[in-house]
């Protein structure tokens, strides 16, 4: 089988300027609800791209754990999209240098892609505590056991660290200071709906000088 022959026509839906919400987070919420209703696997898995000290990009998947629909629930710089990770990881080091990132969802079962770009800040300690406390016990221990992004000697090292922290904490695992959330406060959104003949619908949102979202169509 040649990869040249791997292709698919996208026919499920359309997206027009008049369909979309004026507020891109409202539009994101609509599509996210539809991804949930379609029972897509891990609809909250998203690619997070950051920029290293050398100016080069790197990316990995993280799980979206919240987004701010209402003005009331916002970070210091505004409403955004939230994920949790290790503050000593490679991505965290890159975000400390360049607090800008790109997020990307591929909802393959709906023939959709969403791209989001913006500035990144840490969530409040209270937000990180709240989510950390909701995690299963083993995941909370894992946050202590794994020096994320560092080279480790072996699998056995990780298992031994997990056991060590499990014995140390029992059922009461505090959030490590090196673990918490980030919020990307968007400055750009693009909603992509696959269409036949590669003439896909792309509707983007950018902020104008007054902080109002400007909606436009991009060529596919
Ligand atoms: C489906 C999926 C979900 C993931 N979710 C997270 C997450 O929410 N937080 C996280 O730190 N890593 C998550 N990871 C692991 C990251 O992709 C990555 O390996 C890790 O964060 C280290 O990245 P870094 O070395 O670039 O910092 C996930 C991986 C996959 C495949």
PDB file of C-alpha atoms and ligand atoms in Angstrom:
ATOM      1  CA  UNK A   1       0.000   0.000   0.000  1.00  0.00           C
ATOM      2  CA  UNK A   2       1.455   3.349  -1.006  1.00  0.00           C
ATOM      3  CA  UNK A   3       0.988   6.331   1.307  1.00  0.00           C
ATOM      4  CA  UNK A   4       0.178   8.248  -1.883  1.00  0.00           C
ATOM      5  CA  UNK A   5      -3.163   6.396  -1.893  1.00  0.00           C
ATOM      6  CA  UNK A   6      -4.079   7.150   1.725  1.00  0.00           C
ATOM      7  CA  UNK A   7      -6.649   9.900   1.491  1.00  0.00           C
ATOM      8  CA  UNK A   8     -10.204  10.632   2.492  1.00  0.00           C
ATOM      9  CA  UNK A   9     -12.889  13.026   1.326  1.00  0.00           C
ATOM     10  CA  UNK A  10     -14.366  15.122   4.143  1.00  0.00           C
ATOM     11  CA  UNK A  11     -18.134  15.360   3.800  1.00  0.00           C
ATOM     12  CA  UNK A  12     -19.697  15.508   7.269  1.00  0.00           C
ATOM     13  CA  UNK A  13     -20.406  19.191   7.789  1.00  0.00           C
ATOM     14  CA  UNK A  14     -19.870  22.791   6.758  1.00  0.00           C
ATOM     15  CA  UNK A  15     -18.816  25.929   8.624  1.00  0.00           C
ATOM     16  CA  UNK A  16     -19.776  29.428   7.545  1.00  0.00           C
ATOM     17  CA  UNK A  17     -19.201  32.913   8.882  1.00  0.00           C
ATOM     18  CA  UNK A  18     -22.876  33.109   9.890  1.00  0.00           C
ATOM     19  CA  UNK A  19     -22.698  29.799  11.816  1.00  0.00           C
ATOM     20  CA  UNK A  20     -19.992  30.788  14.231  1.00  0.00           C
ATOM     21  CA  UNK A  21     -20.388  32.539  17.578  1.00  0.00           C
ATOM     22  CA  UNK A  22     -19.029  36.081  17.990  1.00  0.00           C
ATOM     23  CA  UNK A  23     -16.995  34.831  20.968  1.00  0.00           C
ATOM     24  CA  UNK A  24     -14.470  32.156  19.955  1.00  0.00           C
ATOM     25  CA  UNK A  25     -14.578  30.491  23.376  1.00  0.00           C
ATOM     26  CA  UNK A  26     -18.339  30.061  22.909  1.00  0.00           C
ATOM     27  CA  UNK A  27     -17.649  28.575  19.476  1.00  0.00           C
ATOM     28  CA  UNK A  28     -15.000  26.316  21.036  1.00  0.00           C
ATOM     29  CA  UNK A  29     -17.531  25.207  23.652  1.00  0.00           C
ATOM     30  CA  UNK A  30     -20.055  24.312  20.915  1.00  0.00           C
ATOM     31  CA  UNK A  31     -17.549  22.165  19.078  1.00  0.00           C
ATOM     32  CA  UNK A  32     -16.229  20.633  22.290  1.00  0.00           C
ATOM     33  CA  UNK A  33     -19.765  19.630  23.333  1.00  0.00           C
ATOM     34  CA  UNK A  34     -20.262  18.079  19.889  1.00  0.00           C
ATOM     35  CA  UNK A  35     -16.980  16.166  20.278  1.00  0.00           C
ATOM     36  CA  UNK A  36     -18.278  14.828  23.617  1.00  0.00           C
ATOM     37  CA  UNK A  37     -21.671  13.928  22.131  1.00  0.00           C
ATOM     38  CA  UNK A  38     -19.928  12.116  19.253  1.00  0.00           C
ATOM     39  CA  UNK A  39     -18.095  10.088  21.935  1.00  0.00           C
ATOM     40  CA  UNK A  40     -14.734  10.757  20.330  1.00  0.00           C
ATOM     41  CA  UNK A  41     -11.873   9.193  22.213  1.00  0.00           C
ATOM     42  CA  UNK A  42     -10.032  11.692  24.430  1.00  0.00           C
ATOM     43  CA  UNK A  43     -11.580  14.792  22.839  1.00  0.00           C
ATOM     44  CA  UNK A  44      -9.615  16.879  25.355  1.00  0.00           C
ATOM     45  CA  UNK A  45      -6.232  15.665  24.057  1.00  0.00           C
ATOM     46  CA  UNK A  46      -4.488  18.582  22.394  1.00  0.00           C
ATOM     47  CA  UNK A  47      -1.079  19.276  20.945  1.00  0.00           C
ATOM     48  CA  UNK A  48       0.817  21.964  22.820  1.00  0.00           C
ATOM     49  CA  UNK A  49       3.626  23.637  20.882  1.00  0.00           C
ATOM     50  CA  UNK A  50       6.236  25.770  22.613  1.00  0.00           C
ATOM     51  CA  UNK A  51       9.436  27.510  21.536  1.00  0.00           C
ATOM     52  CA  UNK A  52      12.857  26.632  22.920  1.00  0.00           C
ATOM     53  CA  UNK A  53      15.780  28.873  23.831  1.00  0.00           C
ATOM     54  CA  UNK A  54      17.199  28.203  20.362  1.00  0.00           C
ATOM     55  CA  UNK A  55      14.009  29.548  18.728  1.00  0.00           C
ATOM     56  CA  UNK A  56      12.963  26.077  17.609  1.00  0.00           C
ATOM     57  CA  UNK A  57       9.511  24.607  18.215  1.00  0.00           C
ATOM     58  CA  UNK A  58       8.691  21.460  20.153  1.00  0.00           C
ATOM     59  CA  UNK A  59       5.323  19.858  20.708  1.00  0.00           C
ATOM     60  CA  UNK A  60       3.602  17.217  22.775  1.00  0.00           C
ATOM     61  CA  UNK A  61       0.070  16.218  23.717  1.00  0.00           C
ATOM     62  CA  UNK A  62      -1.504  17.332  26.987  1.00  0.00           C
ATOM     63  CA  UNK A  63      -5.076  17.114  28.252  1.00  0.00           C
ATOM     64  CA  UNK A  64      -7.318  20.166  28.332  1.00  0.00           C
ATOM     65  CA  UNK A  65      -8.739  20.306  31.861  1.00  0.00           C
ATOM     66  CA  UNK A  66     -10.861  23.424  31.656  1.00  0.00           C
ATOM     67  CA  UNK A  67     -11.684  26.554  29.736  1.00  0.00           C
ATOM     68  CA  UNK A  68     -13.231  29.810  30.845  1.00  0.00           C
ATOM     69  CA  UNK A  69     -16.595  30.490  29.261  1.00  0.00           C
ATOM     70  CA  UNK A  70     -17.608  33.224  31.676  1.00  0.00           C
ATOM     71  CA  UNK A  71     -15.866  36.461  32.515  1.00  0.00           C
ATOM     72  CA  UNK A  72     -16.116  35.513  36.176  1.00  0.00           C
ATOM     73  CA  UNK A  73     -13.761  32.542  35.884  1.00  0.00           C
ATOM     74  CA  UNK A  74     -10.574  34.021  34.494  1.00  0.00           C
ATOM     75  CA  UNK A  75      -6.862  34.136  34.997  1.00  0.00           C
ATOM     76  CA  UNK A  76      -4.826  37.289  35.576  1.00  0.00           C
ATOM     77  CA  UNK A  77      -4.766  38.114  31.856  1.00  0.00           C
ATOM     78  CA  UNK A  78      -8.220  36.944  30.861  1.00  0.00           C
ATOM     79  CA  UNK A  79     -10.193  33.883  29.887  1.00  0.00           C
ATOM     80  CA  UNK A  80      -8.363  30.871  28.556  1.00  0.00           C
ATOM     81  CA  UNK A  81      -7.690  27.163  28.242  1.00  0.00           C
ATOM     82  CA  UNK A  82      -6.115  25.154  31.050  1.00  0.00           C
ATOM     83  CA  UNK A  83      -3.860  22.097  31.336  1.00  0.00           C
ATOM     84  CA  UNK A  84      -1.703  20.682  34.100  1.00  0.00           C
ATOM     85  CA  UNK A  85       1.879  19.519  34.068  1.00  0.00           C
ATOM     86  CA  UNK A  86       5.271  19.555  35.747  1.00  0.00           C
ATOM     87  CA  UNK A  87       6.736  23.042  36.244  1.00  0.00           C
ATOM     88  CA  UNK A  88      10.261  21.580  35.928  1.00  0.00           C
ATOM     89  CA  UNK A  89       9.559  19.881  32.568  1.00  0.00           C
ATOM     90  CA  UNK A  90      10.973  20.822  29.200  1.00  0.00           C
ATOM     91  CA  UNK A  91       7.718  22.514  28.178  1.00  0.00           C
ATOM     92  CA  UNK A  92       7.743  24.541  31.402  1.00  0.00           C
ATOM     93  CA  UNK A  93      11.335  25.677  30.797  1.00  0.00           C
ATOM     94  CA  UNK A  94      10.356  26.724  27.279  1.00  0.00           C
ATOM     95  CA  UNK A  95       7.253  28.563  28.511  1.00  0.00           C
ATOM     96  CA  UNK A  96       9.335  30.399  31.122  1.00  0.00           C
ATOM     97  CA  UNK A  97      11.527  31.743  28.318  1.00  0.00           C
ATOM     98  CA  UNK A  98       8.770  32.301  25.762  1.00  0.00           C
ATOM     99  CA  UNK A  99       5.330  32.541  27.400  1.00  0.00           C
ATOM    100  CA  UNK A 100       3.549  31.966  24.088  1.00  0.00           C
ATOM    101  CA  UNK A 101       2.156  28.696  22.827  1.00  0.00           C
ATOM    102  CA  UNK A 102      -0.047  27.074  20.217  1.00  0.00           C
ATOM    103  CA  UNK A 103      -2.696  24.458  20.955  1.00  0.00           C
ATOM    104  CA  UNK A 104      -4.236  22.131  18.435  1.00  0.00           C
ATOM    105  CA  UNK A 105      -7.135  19.707  18.500  1.00  0.00           C
ATOM    106  CA  UNK A 106      -7.770  17.127  15.787  1.00  0.00           C
ATOM    107  CA  UNK A 107     -11.311  15.789  16.150  1.00  0.00           C
ATOM    108  CA  UNK A 108     -10.916  13.245  13.426  1.00  0.00           C
ATOM    109  CA  UNK A 109     -14.392  11.713  13.818  1.00  0.00           C
ATOM    110  CA  UNK A 110     -15.940  15.116  13.099  1.00  0.00           C
ATOM    111  CA  UNK A 111     -13.387  16.039  10.394  1.00  0.00           C
ATOM    112  CA  UNK A 112     -12.400  19.065  12.457  1.00  0.00           C
ATOM    113  CA  UNK A 113      -9.272  20.853  13.570  1.00  0.00           C
ATOM    114  CA  UNK A 114      -9.009  23.750  16.004  1.00  0.00           C
ATOM    115  CA  UNK A 115      -5.874  25.887  16.304  1.00  0.00           C
ATOM    116  CA  UNK A 116      -5.428  28.313  19.175  1.00  0.00           C
ATOM    117  CA  UNK A 117      -2.517  30.652  19.892  1.00  0.00           C
ATOM    118  CA  UNK A 118      -1.901  32.941  22.809  1.00  0.00           C
ATOM    119  CA  UNK A 119       0.060  33.930  25.857  1.00  0.00           C
ATOM    120  CA  UNK A 120       0.592  31.494  28.710  1.00  0.00           C
ATOM    121  CA  UNK A 121       0.559  32.040  32.458  1.00  0.00           C
ATOM    122  CA  UNK A 122       0.464  29.714  35.441  1.00  0.00           C
ATOM    123  CA  UNK A 123      -2.941  29.038  36.959  1.00  0.00           C
ATOM    124  CA  UNK A 124      -3.413  30.160  40.556  1.00  0.00           C
ATOM    125  CA  UNK A 125      -2.262  27.811  43.320  1.00  0.00           C
ATOM    126  CA  UNK A 126      -5.931  27.377  44.253  1.00  0.00           C
ATOM    127  CA  UNK A 127      -6.815  26.197  40.730  1.00  0.00           C
ATOM    128  CA  UNK A 128      -3.882  23.770  40.724  1.00  0.00           C
ATOM    129  CA  UNK A 129      -4.791  22.485  44.197  1.00  0.00           C
ATOM    130  CA  UNK A 130      -8.405  21.935  43.192  1.00  0.00           C
ATOM    131  CA  UNK A 131      -7.513  19.877  40.137  1.00  0.00           C
ATOM    132  CA  UNK A 132      -4.680  17.993  41.884  1.00  0.00           C
ATOM    133  CA  UNK A 133      -7.053  16.927  44.650  1.00  0.00           C
ATOM    134  CA  UNK A 134      -9.461  15.499  42.048  1.00  0.00           C
ATOM    135  CA  UNK A 135      -6.822  13.176  40.534  1.00  0.00           C
ATOM    136  CA  UNK A 136      -6.683   9.457  41.350  1.00  0.00           C
ATOM    137  CA  UNK A 137      -4.247   8.558  44.147  1.00  0.00           C
ATOM    138  CA  UNK A 138      -1.748   6.889  41.784  1.00  0.00           C
ATOM    139  CA  UNK A 139      -1.625   9.967  39.558  1.00  0.00           C
ATOM    140  CA  UNK A 140      -1.007  12.189  42.569  1.00  0.00           C
ATOM    141  CA  UNK A 141       1.866   9.937  43.635  1.00  0.00           C
ATOM    142  CA  UNK A 142       3.126   9.908  40.051  1.00  0.00           C
ATOM    143  CA  UNK A 143       3.471  13.693  40.126  1.00  0.00           C
ATOM    144  CA  UNK A 144       6.055  13.216  42.898  1.00  0.00           C
ATOM    145  CA  UNK A 145       7.695  10.109  41.447  1.00  0.00           C
ATOM    146  CA  UNK A 146       8.426  11.373  37.938  1.00  0.00           C
ATOM    147  CA  UNK A 147      11.079  14.038  37.321  1.00  0.00           C
ATOM    148  CA  UNK A 148       9.332  14.811  34.051  1.00  0.00           C
ATOM    149  CA  UNK A 149      11.594  15.353  31.012  1.00  0.00           C
ATOM    150  CA  UNK A 150      14.764  14.269  32.870  1.00  0.00           C
ATOM    151  CA  UNK A 151      16.831  11.259  31.866  1.00  0.00           C
ATOM    152  CA  UNK A 152      16.306   8.392  34.292  1.00  0.00           C
ATOM    153  CA  UNK A 153      18.407   5.254  34.713  1.00  0.00           C
ATOM    154  CA  UNK A 154      15.641   2.712  34.243  1.00  0.00           C
ATOM    155  CA  UNK A 155      11.963   1.790  34.474  1.00  0.00           C
ATOM    156  CA  UNK A 156      12.820   0.251  37.851  1.00  0.00           C
ATOM    157  CA  UNK A 157      13.892   3.685  39.106  1.00  0.00           C
ATOM    158  CA  UNK A 158      10.419   5.086  38.364  1.00  0.00           C
ATOM    159  CA  UNK A 159       8.619   2.161  39.972  1.00  0.00           C
ATOM    160  CA  UNK A 160      10.847   2.432  43.065  1.00  0.00           C
ATOM    161  CA  UNK A 161      10.206   6.176  43.316  1.00  0.00           C
ATOM    162  CA  UNK A 162       6.468   5.563  43.029  1.00  0.00           C
ATOM    163  CA  UNK A 163       6.615   3.034  45.845  1.00  0.00           C
ATOM    164  CA  UNK A 164       8.779   5.339  47.974  1.00  0.00           C
ATOM    165  CA  UNK A 165       6.326   8.241  47.692  1.00  0.00           C
ATOM    166  CA  UNK A 166       3.314   5.948  48.155  1.00  0.00           C
ATOM    167  CA  UNK A 167       4.816   4.784  51.461  1.00  0.00           C
ATOM    168  CA  UNK A 168       5.756   8.328  52.457  1.00  0.00           C
ATOM    169  CA  UNK A 169       2.332   9.879  51.872  1.00  0.00           C
ATOM    170  CA  UNK A 170      -0.219   7.103  52.234  1.00  0.00           C
ATOM    171  CA  UNK A 171      -3.630   8.433  51.170  1.00  0.00           C
ATOM    172  CA  UNK A 172      -2.835  12.134  51.797  1.00  0.00           C
ATOM    173  CA  UNK A 173      -0.717  13.291  48.866  1.00  0.00           C
ATOM    174  CA  UNK A 174      -0.075  17.045  48.784  1.00  0.00           C
ATOM    175  CA  UNK A 175       0.423  18.846  45.475  1.00  0.00           C
ATOM    176  CA  UNK A 176       4.148  19.133  44.756  1.00  0.00           C
ATOM    177  CA  UNK A 177       5.334  22.729  44.314  1.00  0.00           C
ATOM    178  CA  UNK A 178       6.747  21.668  40.937  1.00  0.00           C
ATOM    179  CA  UNK A 179       3.346  20.611  39.611  1.00  0.00           C
ATOM    180  CA  UNK A 180       0.446  22.786  38.503  1.00  0.00           C
ATOM    181  CA  UNK A 181      -1.553  24.348  35.743  1.00  0.00           C
ATOM    182  CA  UNK A 182      -1.120  26.723  32.859  1.00  0.00           C
ATOM    183  CA  UNK A 183      -3.704  28.901  31.190  1.00  0.00           C
ATOM    184  CA  UNK A 184      -3.325  29.947  27.569  1.00  0.00           C
ATOM    185  CA  UNK A 185      -5.079  33.274  27.043  1.00  0.00           C
ATOM    186  CA  UNK A 186      -5.928  33.235  23.344  1.00  0.00           C
ATOM    187  CA  UNK A 187      -5.135  35.894  20.798  1.00  0.00           C
ATOM    188  CA  UNK A 188      -5.989  33.716  17.782  1.00  0.00           C
ATOM    189  CA  UNK A 189      -8.404  30.868  16.974  1.00  0.00           C
ATOM    190  CA  UNK A 190      -9.021  28.888  13.825  1.00  0.00           C
ATOM    191  CA  UNK A 191     -11.895  26.462  13.307  1.00  0.00           C
ATOM    192  CA  UNK A 192     -11.352  24.046  10.407  1.00  0.00           C
ATOM    193  CA  UNK A 193     -14.062  21.872   8.953  1.00  0.00           C
ATOM    194  CA  UNK A 194     -13.033  19.376   6.264  1.00  0.00           C
ATOM    195  CA  UNK A 195     -14.917  19.692   2.955  1.00  0.00           C
ATOM    196  CA  UNK A 196     -14.863  17.821  -0.355  1.00  0.00           C
ATOM    197  CA  UNK A 197     -12.248  18.600  -3.027  1.00  0.00           C
ATOM    198  CA  UNK A 198      -9.872  19.939  -0.351  1.00  0.00           C
ATOM    199  CA  UNK A 199     -11.919  23.166  -0.280  1.00  0.00           C
ATOM    200  CA  UNK A 200     -12.183  23.071   3.488  1.00  0.00           C
ATOM    201  CA  UNK A 201     -13.862  25.741   5.611  1.00  0.00           C
ATOM    202  CA  UNK A 202     -11.474  27.762   7.762  1.00  0.00           C
ATOM    203  CA  UNK A 203     -12.890  30.471  10.009  1.00  0.00           C
ATOM    204  CA  UNK A 204     -10.390  32.400  12.090  1.00  0.00           C
ATOM    205  CA  UNK A 205     -10.660  34.935  14.909  1.00  0.00           C
ATOM    206  CA  UNK A 206      -8.032  37.585  15.622  1.00  0.00           C
ATOM    207  CA  UNK A 207      -8.109  40.430  18.116  1.00  0.00           C
ATOM    208  CA  UNK A 208      -8.403  43.917  16.642  1.00  0.00           C
ATOM    209  CA  UNK A 209      -6.845  46.990  18.287  1.00  0.00           C
ATOM    210  CA  UNK A 210      -9.864  47.408  20.603  1.00  0.00           C
ATOM    211  CA  UNK A 211      -9.744  43.855  21.913  1.00  0.00           C
ATOM    212  CA  UNK A 212     -12.747  42.845  19.775  1.00  0.00           C
ATOM    213  CA  UNK A 213     -12.668  39.537  17.904  1.00  0.00           C
ATOM    214  CA  UNK A 214     -12.451  39.956  14.158  1.00  0.00           C
ATOM    215  CA  UNK A 215     -13.785  36.987  12.154  1.00  0.00           C
ATOM    216  CA  UNK A 216     -12.459  36.036   8.716  1.00  0.00           C
ATOM    217  CA  UNK A 217     -12.365  33.135   6.297  1.00  0.00           C
ATOM    218  CA  UNK A 218      -9.021  31.694   5.232  1.00  0.00           C
ATOM    219  CA  UNK A 219      -8.328  29.798   2.045  1.00  0.00           C
ATOM    220  CA  UNK A 220      -7.822  26.115   2.682  1.00  0.00           C
TER     221      UNK A 220
HETATM  222  C1  LIG B   1      -3.055  11.454  25.343  1.00  0.00           C
HETATM  223  C2  LIG B   1      -1.923  12.086  26.124  1.00  0.00           C
HETATM  224  C3  LIG B   1      -2.231  12.933  27.170  1.00  0.00           C
HETATM  225  C4  LIG B   1      -1.210  13.547  27.904  1.00  0.00           C
HETATM  226  N1  LIG B   1      -1.540  14.450  28.867  1.00  0.00           N
HETATM  227  C5  LIG B   1      -0.565  15.104  29.535  1.00  0.00           C
HETATM  228  C6  LIG B   1      -0.888  16.135  30.459  1.00  0.00           C
HETATM  229  O1  LIG B   1      -2.071  16.505  30.659  1.00  0.00           O
HETATM  230  N2  LIG B   1       0.132  16.735  31.134  1.00  0.00           N
HETATM  231  C7  LIG B   1       1.437  16.391  30.912  1.00  0.00           C
HETATM  232  O2  LIG B   1       2.313  16.954  31.558  1.00  0.00           O
HETATM  233  N3  LIG B   1       1.769  15.446  30.013  1.00  0.00           N
HETATM  234  C8  LIG B   1       0.802  14.789  29.319  1.00  0.00           C
HETATM  235  N4  LIG B   1       1.136  13.840  28.381  1.00  0.00           N
HETATM  236  C9  LIG B   1       2.564  13.533  28.161  1.00  0.00           C
HETATM  237  C10 LIG B   1       3.194  14.620  27.280  1.00  0.00           C
HETATM  238  O3  LIG B   1       2.840  14.384  25.917  1.00  0.00           O
HETATM  239  C11 LIG B   1       4.736  14.687  27.393  1.00  0.00           C
HETATM  240  O4  LIG B   1       5.289  13.416  27.138  1.00  0.00           O
HETATM  241  C12 LIG B   1       5.201  15.161  28.755  1.00  0.00           C
HETATM  242  O5  LIG B   1       4.378  16.203  29.255  1.00  0.00           O
HETATM  243  C13 LIG B   1       6.641  15.645  28.711  1.00  0.00           C
HETATM  244  O6  LIG B   1       6.755  16.703  27.783  1.00  0.00           O
HETATM  245  P1  LIG B   1       8.010  17.709  27.772  1.00  0.00           P
HETATM  246  O7  LIG B   1       9.232  16.871  28.053  1.00  0.00           O
HETATM  247  O8  LIG B   1       8.033  18.337  26.419  1.00  0.00           O
HETATM  248  O9  LIG B   1       7.781  18.731  28.864  1.00  0.00           O
HETATM  249  C14 LIG B   1       0.144  13.249  27.614  1.00  0.00           C
HETATM  250  C15 LIG B   1       0.433  12.385  26.547  1.00  0.00           C
HETATM  251  C16 LIG B   1      -0.582  11.826  25.814  1.00  0.00           C
HETATM  252  C17 LIG B   1      -0.229  10.938  24.631  1.00  0.00           C
END
